[in-house]
Tab-separated table of C-alpha atoms in Angstrom:
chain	number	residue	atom	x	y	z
F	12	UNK	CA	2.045	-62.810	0.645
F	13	UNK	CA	4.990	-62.531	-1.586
F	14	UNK	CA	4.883	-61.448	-5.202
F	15	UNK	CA	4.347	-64.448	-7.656
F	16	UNK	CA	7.060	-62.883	-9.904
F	17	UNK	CA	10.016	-61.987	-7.992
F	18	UNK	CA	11.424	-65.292	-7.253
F	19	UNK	CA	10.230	-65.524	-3.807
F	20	UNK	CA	10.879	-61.915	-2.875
F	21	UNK	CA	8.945	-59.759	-0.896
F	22	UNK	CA	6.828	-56.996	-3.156
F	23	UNK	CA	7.108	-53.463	-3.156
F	24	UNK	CA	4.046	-53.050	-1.582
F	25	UNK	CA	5.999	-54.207	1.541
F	26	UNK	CA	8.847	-50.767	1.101
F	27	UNK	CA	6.124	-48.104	0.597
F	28	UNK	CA	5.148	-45.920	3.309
F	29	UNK	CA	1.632	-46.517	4.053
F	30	UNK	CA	-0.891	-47.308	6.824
F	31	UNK	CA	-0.179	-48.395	10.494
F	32	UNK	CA	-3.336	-50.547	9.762
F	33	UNK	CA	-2.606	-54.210	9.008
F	34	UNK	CA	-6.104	-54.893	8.243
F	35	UNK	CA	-6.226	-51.572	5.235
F	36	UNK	CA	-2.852	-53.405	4.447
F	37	UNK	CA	-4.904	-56.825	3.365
F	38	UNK	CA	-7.723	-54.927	1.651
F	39	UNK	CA	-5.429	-52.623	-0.439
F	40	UNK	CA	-3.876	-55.391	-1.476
F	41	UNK	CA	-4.788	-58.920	-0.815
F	42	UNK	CA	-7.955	-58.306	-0.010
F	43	UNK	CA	-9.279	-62.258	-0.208
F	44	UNK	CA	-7.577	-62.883	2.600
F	45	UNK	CA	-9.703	-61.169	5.234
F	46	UNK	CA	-12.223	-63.533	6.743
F	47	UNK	CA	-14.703	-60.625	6.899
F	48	UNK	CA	-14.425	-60.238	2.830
F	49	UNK	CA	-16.423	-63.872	1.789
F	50	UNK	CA	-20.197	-63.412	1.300
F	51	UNK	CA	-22.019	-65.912	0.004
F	52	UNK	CA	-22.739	-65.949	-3.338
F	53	UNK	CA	-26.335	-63.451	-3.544
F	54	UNK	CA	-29.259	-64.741	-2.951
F	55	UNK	CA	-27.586	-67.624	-0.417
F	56	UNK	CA	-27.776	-67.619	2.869
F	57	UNK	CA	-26.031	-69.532	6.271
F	58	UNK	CA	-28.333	-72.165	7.398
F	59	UNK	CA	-28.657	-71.072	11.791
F	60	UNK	CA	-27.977	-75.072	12.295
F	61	UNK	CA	-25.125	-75.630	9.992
F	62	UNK	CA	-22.636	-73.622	11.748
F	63	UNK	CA	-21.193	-73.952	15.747
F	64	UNK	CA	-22.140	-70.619	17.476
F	65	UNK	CA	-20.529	-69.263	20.453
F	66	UNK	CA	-22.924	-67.720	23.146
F	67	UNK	CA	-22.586	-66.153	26.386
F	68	UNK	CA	-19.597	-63.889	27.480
F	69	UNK	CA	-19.826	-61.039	29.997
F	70	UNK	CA	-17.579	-58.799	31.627
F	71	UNK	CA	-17.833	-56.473	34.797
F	72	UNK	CA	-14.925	-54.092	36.139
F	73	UNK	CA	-13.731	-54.721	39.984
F	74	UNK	CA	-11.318	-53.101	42.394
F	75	UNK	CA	-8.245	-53.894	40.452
F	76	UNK	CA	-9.318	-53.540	36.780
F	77	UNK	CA	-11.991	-55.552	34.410
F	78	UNK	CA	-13.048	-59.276	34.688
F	79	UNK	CA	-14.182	-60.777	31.157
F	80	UNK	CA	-15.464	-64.683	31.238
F	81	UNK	CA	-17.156	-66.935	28.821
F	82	UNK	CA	-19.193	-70.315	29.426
F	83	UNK	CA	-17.772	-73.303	26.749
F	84	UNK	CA	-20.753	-74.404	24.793
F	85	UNK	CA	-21.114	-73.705	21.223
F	86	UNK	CA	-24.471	-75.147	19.520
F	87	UNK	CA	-25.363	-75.773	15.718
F	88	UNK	CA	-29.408	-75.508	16.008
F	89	UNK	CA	-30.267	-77.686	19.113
F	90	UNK	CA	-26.875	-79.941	19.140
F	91	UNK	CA	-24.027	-79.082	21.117
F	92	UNK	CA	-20.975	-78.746	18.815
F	93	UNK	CA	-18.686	-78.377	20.994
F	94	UNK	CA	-18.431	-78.587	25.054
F	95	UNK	CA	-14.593	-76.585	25.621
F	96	UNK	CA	-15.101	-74.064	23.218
F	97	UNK	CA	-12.392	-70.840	24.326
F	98	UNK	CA	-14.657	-67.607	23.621
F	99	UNK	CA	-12.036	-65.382	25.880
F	100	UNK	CA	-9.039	-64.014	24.348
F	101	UNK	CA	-6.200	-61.748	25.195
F	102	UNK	CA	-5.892	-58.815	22.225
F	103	UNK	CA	-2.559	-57.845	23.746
F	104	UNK	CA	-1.100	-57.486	27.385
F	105	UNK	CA	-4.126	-55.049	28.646
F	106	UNK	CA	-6.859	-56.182	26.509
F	107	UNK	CA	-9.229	-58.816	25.595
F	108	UNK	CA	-11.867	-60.292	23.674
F	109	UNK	CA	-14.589	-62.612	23.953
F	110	UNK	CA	-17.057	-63.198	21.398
F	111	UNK	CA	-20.468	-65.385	20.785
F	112	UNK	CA	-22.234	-65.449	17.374
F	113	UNK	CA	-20.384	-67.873	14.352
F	114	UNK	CA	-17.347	-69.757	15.826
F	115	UNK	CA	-14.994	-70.226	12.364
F	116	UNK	CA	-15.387	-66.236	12.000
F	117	UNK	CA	-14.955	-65.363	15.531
F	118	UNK	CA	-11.719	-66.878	15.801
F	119	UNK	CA	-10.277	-65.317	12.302
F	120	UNK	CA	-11.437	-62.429	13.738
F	121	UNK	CA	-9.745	-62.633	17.247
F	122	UNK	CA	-6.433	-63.404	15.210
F	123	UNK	CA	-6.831	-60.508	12.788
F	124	UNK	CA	-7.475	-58.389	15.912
F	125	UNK	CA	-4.466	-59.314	17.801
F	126	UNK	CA	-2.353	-59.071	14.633
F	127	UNK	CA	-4.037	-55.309	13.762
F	128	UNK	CA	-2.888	-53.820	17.676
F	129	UNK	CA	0.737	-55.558	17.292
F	130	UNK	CA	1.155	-54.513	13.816
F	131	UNK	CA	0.230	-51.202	15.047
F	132	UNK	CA	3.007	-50.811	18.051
F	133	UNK	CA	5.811	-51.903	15.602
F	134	UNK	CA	4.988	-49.738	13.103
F	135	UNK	CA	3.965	-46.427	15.351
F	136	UNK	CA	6.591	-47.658	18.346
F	137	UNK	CA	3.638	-46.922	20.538
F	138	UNK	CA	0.663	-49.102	21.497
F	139	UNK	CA	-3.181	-47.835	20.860
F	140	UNK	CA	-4.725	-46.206	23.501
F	141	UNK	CA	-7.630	-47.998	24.549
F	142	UNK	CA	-10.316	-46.140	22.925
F	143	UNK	CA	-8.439	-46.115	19.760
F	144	UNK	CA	-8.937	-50.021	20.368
F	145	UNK	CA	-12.419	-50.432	20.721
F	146	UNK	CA	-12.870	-48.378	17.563
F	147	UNK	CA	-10.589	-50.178	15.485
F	148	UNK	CA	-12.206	-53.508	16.822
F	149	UNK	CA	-15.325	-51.614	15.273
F	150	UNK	CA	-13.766	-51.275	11.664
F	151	UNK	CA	-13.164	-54.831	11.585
F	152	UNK	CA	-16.800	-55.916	12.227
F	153	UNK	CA	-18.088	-53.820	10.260
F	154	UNK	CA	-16.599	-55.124	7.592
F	155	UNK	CA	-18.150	-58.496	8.024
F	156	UNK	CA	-21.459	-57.225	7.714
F	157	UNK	CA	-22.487	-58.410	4.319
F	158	UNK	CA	-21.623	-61.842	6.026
F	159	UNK	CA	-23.841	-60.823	9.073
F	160	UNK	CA	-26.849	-60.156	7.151
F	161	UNK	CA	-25.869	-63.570	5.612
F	162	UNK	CA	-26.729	-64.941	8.994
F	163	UNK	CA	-22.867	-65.282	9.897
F	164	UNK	CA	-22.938	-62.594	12.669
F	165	UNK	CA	-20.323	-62.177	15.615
F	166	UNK	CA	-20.719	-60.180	18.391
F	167	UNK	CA	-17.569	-59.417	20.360
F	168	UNK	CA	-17.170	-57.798	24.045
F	169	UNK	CA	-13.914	-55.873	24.157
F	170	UNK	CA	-12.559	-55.080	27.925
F	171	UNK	CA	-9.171	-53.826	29.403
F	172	UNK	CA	-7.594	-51.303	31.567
F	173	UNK	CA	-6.869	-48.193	30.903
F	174	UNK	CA	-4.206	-46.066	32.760
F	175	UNK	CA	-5.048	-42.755	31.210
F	176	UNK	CA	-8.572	-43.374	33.091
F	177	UNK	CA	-9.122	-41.610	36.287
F	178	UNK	CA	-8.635	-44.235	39.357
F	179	UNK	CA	-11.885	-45.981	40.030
F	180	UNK	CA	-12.604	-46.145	35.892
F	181	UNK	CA	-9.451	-47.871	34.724
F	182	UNK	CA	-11.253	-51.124	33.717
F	183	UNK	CA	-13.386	-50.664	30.494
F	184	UNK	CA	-15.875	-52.312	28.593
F	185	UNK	CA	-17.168	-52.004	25.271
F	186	UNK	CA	-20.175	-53.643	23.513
F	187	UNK	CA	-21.165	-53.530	19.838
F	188	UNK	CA	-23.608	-54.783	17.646
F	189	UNK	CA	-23.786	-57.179	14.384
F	190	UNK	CA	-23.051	-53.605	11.966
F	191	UNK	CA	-19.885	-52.343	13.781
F	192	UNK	CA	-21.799	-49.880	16.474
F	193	UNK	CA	-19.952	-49.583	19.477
F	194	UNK	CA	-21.015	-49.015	22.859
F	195	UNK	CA	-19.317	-48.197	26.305
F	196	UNK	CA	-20.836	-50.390	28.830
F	197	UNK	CA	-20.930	-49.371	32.632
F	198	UNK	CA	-19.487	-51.614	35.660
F	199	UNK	CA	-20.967	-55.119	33.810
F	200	UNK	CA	-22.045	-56.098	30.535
F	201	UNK	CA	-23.090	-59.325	28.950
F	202	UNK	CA	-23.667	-60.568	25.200
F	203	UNK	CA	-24.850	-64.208	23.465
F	204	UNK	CA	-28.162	-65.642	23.578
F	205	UNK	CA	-28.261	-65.870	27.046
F	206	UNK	CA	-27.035	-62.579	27.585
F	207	UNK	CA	-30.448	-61.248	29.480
F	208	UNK	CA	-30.106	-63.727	32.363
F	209	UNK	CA	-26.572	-62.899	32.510
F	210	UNK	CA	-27.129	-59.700	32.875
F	211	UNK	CA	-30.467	-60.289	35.580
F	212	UNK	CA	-28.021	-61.962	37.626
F	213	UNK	CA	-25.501	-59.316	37.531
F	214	UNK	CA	-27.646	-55.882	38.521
F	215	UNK	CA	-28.207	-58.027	41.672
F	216	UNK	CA	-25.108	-58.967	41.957
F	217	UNK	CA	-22.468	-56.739	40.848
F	218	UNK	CA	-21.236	-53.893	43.157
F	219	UNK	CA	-18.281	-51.162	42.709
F	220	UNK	CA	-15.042	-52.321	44.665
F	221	UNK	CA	-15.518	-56.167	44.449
F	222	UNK	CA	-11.979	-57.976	44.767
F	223	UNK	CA	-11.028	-60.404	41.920
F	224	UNK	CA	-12.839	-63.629	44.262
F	225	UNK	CA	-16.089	-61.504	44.618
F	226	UNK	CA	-15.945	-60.800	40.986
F	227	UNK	CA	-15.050	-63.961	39.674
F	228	UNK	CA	-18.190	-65.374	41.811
F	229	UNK	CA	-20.296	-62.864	40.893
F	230	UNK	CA	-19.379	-63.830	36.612
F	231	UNK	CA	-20.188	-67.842	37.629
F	232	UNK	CA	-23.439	-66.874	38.863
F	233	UNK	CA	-24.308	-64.970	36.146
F	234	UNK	CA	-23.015	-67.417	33.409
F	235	UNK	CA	-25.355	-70.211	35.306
F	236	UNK	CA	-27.986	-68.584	35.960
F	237	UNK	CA	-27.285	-68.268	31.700
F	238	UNK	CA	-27.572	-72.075	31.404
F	239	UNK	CA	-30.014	-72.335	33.943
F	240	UNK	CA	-32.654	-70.886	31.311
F	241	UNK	CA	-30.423	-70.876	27.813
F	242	UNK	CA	-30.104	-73.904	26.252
F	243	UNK	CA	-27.504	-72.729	23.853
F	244	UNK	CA	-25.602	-71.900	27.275
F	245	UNK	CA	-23.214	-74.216	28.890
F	246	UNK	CA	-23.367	-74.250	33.000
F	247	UNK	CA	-20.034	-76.028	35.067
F	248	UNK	CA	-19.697	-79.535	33.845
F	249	UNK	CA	-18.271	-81.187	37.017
F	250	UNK	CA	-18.151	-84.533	35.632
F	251	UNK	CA	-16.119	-83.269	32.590
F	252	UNK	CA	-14.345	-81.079	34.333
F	253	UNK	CA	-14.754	-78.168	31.999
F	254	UNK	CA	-15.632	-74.699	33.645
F	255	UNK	CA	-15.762	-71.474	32.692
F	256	UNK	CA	-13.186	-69.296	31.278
F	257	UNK	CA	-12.438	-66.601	33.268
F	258	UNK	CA	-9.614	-63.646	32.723
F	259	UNK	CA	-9.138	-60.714	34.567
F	260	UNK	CA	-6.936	-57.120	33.311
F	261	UNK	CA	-5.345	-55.263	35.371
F	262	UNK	CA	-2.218	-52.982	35.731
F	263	UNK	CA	-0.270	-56.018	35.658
F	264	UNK	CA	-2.140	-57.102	32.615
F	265	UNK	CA	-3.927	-60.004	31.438
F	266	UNK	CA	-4.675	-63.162	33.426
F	267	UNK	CA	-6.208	-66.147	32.697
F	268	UNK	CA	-7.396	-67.539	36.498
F	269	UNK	CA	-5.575	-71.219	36.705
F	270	UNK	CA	-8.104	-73.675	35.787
F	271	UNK	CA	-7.724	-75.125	39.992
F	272	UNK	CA	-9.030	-71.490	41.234
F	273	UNK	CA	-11.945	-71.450	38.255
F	274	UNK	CA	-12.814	-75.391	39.360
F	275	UNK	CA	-13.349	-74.342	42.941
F	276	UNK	CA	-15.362	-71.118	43.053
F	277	UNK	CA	-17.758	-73.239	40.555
F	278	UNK	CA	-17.626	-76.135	42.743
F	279	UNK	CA	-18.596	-73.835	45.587
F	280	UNK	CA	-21.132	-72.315	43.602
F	281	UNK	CA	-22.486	-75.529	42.919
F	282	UNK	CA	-22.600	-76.297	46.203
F	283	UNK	CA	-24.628	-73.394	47.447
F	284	UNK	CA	-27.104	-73.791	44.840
F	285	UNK	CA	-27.825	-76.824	46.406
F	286	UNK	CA	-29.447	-75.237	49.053
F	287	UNK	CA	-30.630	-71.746	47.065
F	288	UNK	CA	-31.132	-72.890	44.279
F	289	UNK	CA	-31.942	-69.499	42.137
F	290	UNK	CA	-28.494	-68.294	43.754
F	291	UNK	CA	-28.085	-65.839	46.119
F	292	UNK	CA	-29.742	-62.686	46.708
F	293	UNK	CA	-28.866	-59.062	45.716
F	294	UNK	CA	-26.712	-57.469	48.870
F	295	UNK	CA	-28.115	-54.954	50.908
């Protein structure tokens, strides 16, 4: 980004006091590079099967903070793509993202994310407050909507803790949809195509004051009983050894659970289903 002629030096654009946004940055002035600025040309659009999609993430809030976890499969029509896709992402040290809809634009979009809230601290010496977050999150998906109604959507689920909240309601979750709308989610929260199983599995499932095992557990059942009925939705592939990712937020900030602790709670799940094999029942 550096002015074609000044011999290599940065423009002026880069010494005038202006936005804290790096994203209003781009579109003021190079606006081709934002992935969310390339429709097609009119009249064309994305064929469903010609592009990987990402599909089932959920998150749900525990004793500690927020839990956010993604299976690995991404499909283009009825192949499988890819088997390790990463769908979970941290936005900064108390936030993340996980997406499902089109892969290529998800990940631009994760990056211009994470750029956007560390562009903002250096500039403003402060980070965003959570809330201001979500909402900016919101800005950036909206402006991919001419791509969306392209058929290029992506849907991300935005989680993290919050120390302004009151204790009990420091881990957060925030939906949207395909236009930018944004939605506060309570105690669990899925998204992707096999989002309503997800979900099934969690009302039974998810209680306030789970610790980070319970809630991890509770996020594997949910993601397979996903796969169990979504095609598009990848379930624990033991042989492989590829699991799903799981993260969780808290006041110590993000974690990504090692990949030996994610291996056995699914192996355990596994296990169980063995003998239950619609997994376990809702607690009393």
């Amino acid at each position: 980004m550096t002015s074609s002629d000044s011999g290599g030096r940065l423009g002026e654009e880069f010494f005038t006091p202006g936005t804290s946004s790096f994203t209003e940055f781009l579109a003021a002035h190079r606006p081709e590079l934002l992935p969310t600025r390339r429709p097609f040309p009119e009249g064309v659009r994305a064929g469903a099967d010609r592009f990987p999609h990402g599909t089932t993430v959920l998150a749900l809030t525990y004793r500690d903070g927020v839990l956010i976890a993604g299976d690995r499969r991404a499909t283009m029509g009825n192949l499988i793509a890819q088997r390790d896709l990463e769908k979970v992402h941290p936005a900064d040290d108390h936030t993340a993202v996980a997406f499902a809809g089109s892969v290529g634009l998800a990940l631009d979009m994760v990056k211009l994310y994470q750029v956007e809230l560390a562009h903002f601290e250096k500039v403003e010496g402060i980070p965003m407050t959570l809330a201001a977050k979500a909402n900016r999150l919101a800005g950036i998906i909206r402006q991919n909507l001419g791509q969306a109604m392209q058929g290029l959507a992506v849907v991300p689920l935005l989680a993290g803790y919050d120390p302004a909240a009151p204790e009990g309601g420091k881990g957060r979750i925030f939906g949207y949809d395909v236009a930018g709308g944004l939605y506060e989610k309570r105690g669990f929260h899925a998204d992707g195509s096999g989002s309503p199983y997800a979900r099934g599995a969690l009302k039974k499932l998810f209680r306030a004051g789970m610790d980070r095992r319970e809630a991890a557990l509770a996020a594997l059942q949910a993601l397979y009983d996903a796969a169990d009925d979504d095609s598009a939705t990848g379930g624990p592939d033991i042989g492989r050894r590829i699991f799903p990712i799981v993260s969780v937020i808290t006041e110590d900030g993000f974690e990504r659970l090692p990949e030996e602790e994610t291996e056995q709670l699914s192996r355990e799940m596994v296990q169980a289903r063995r003998s239950r094999p619609d997994g376990p029942n809702a607690a009393p």
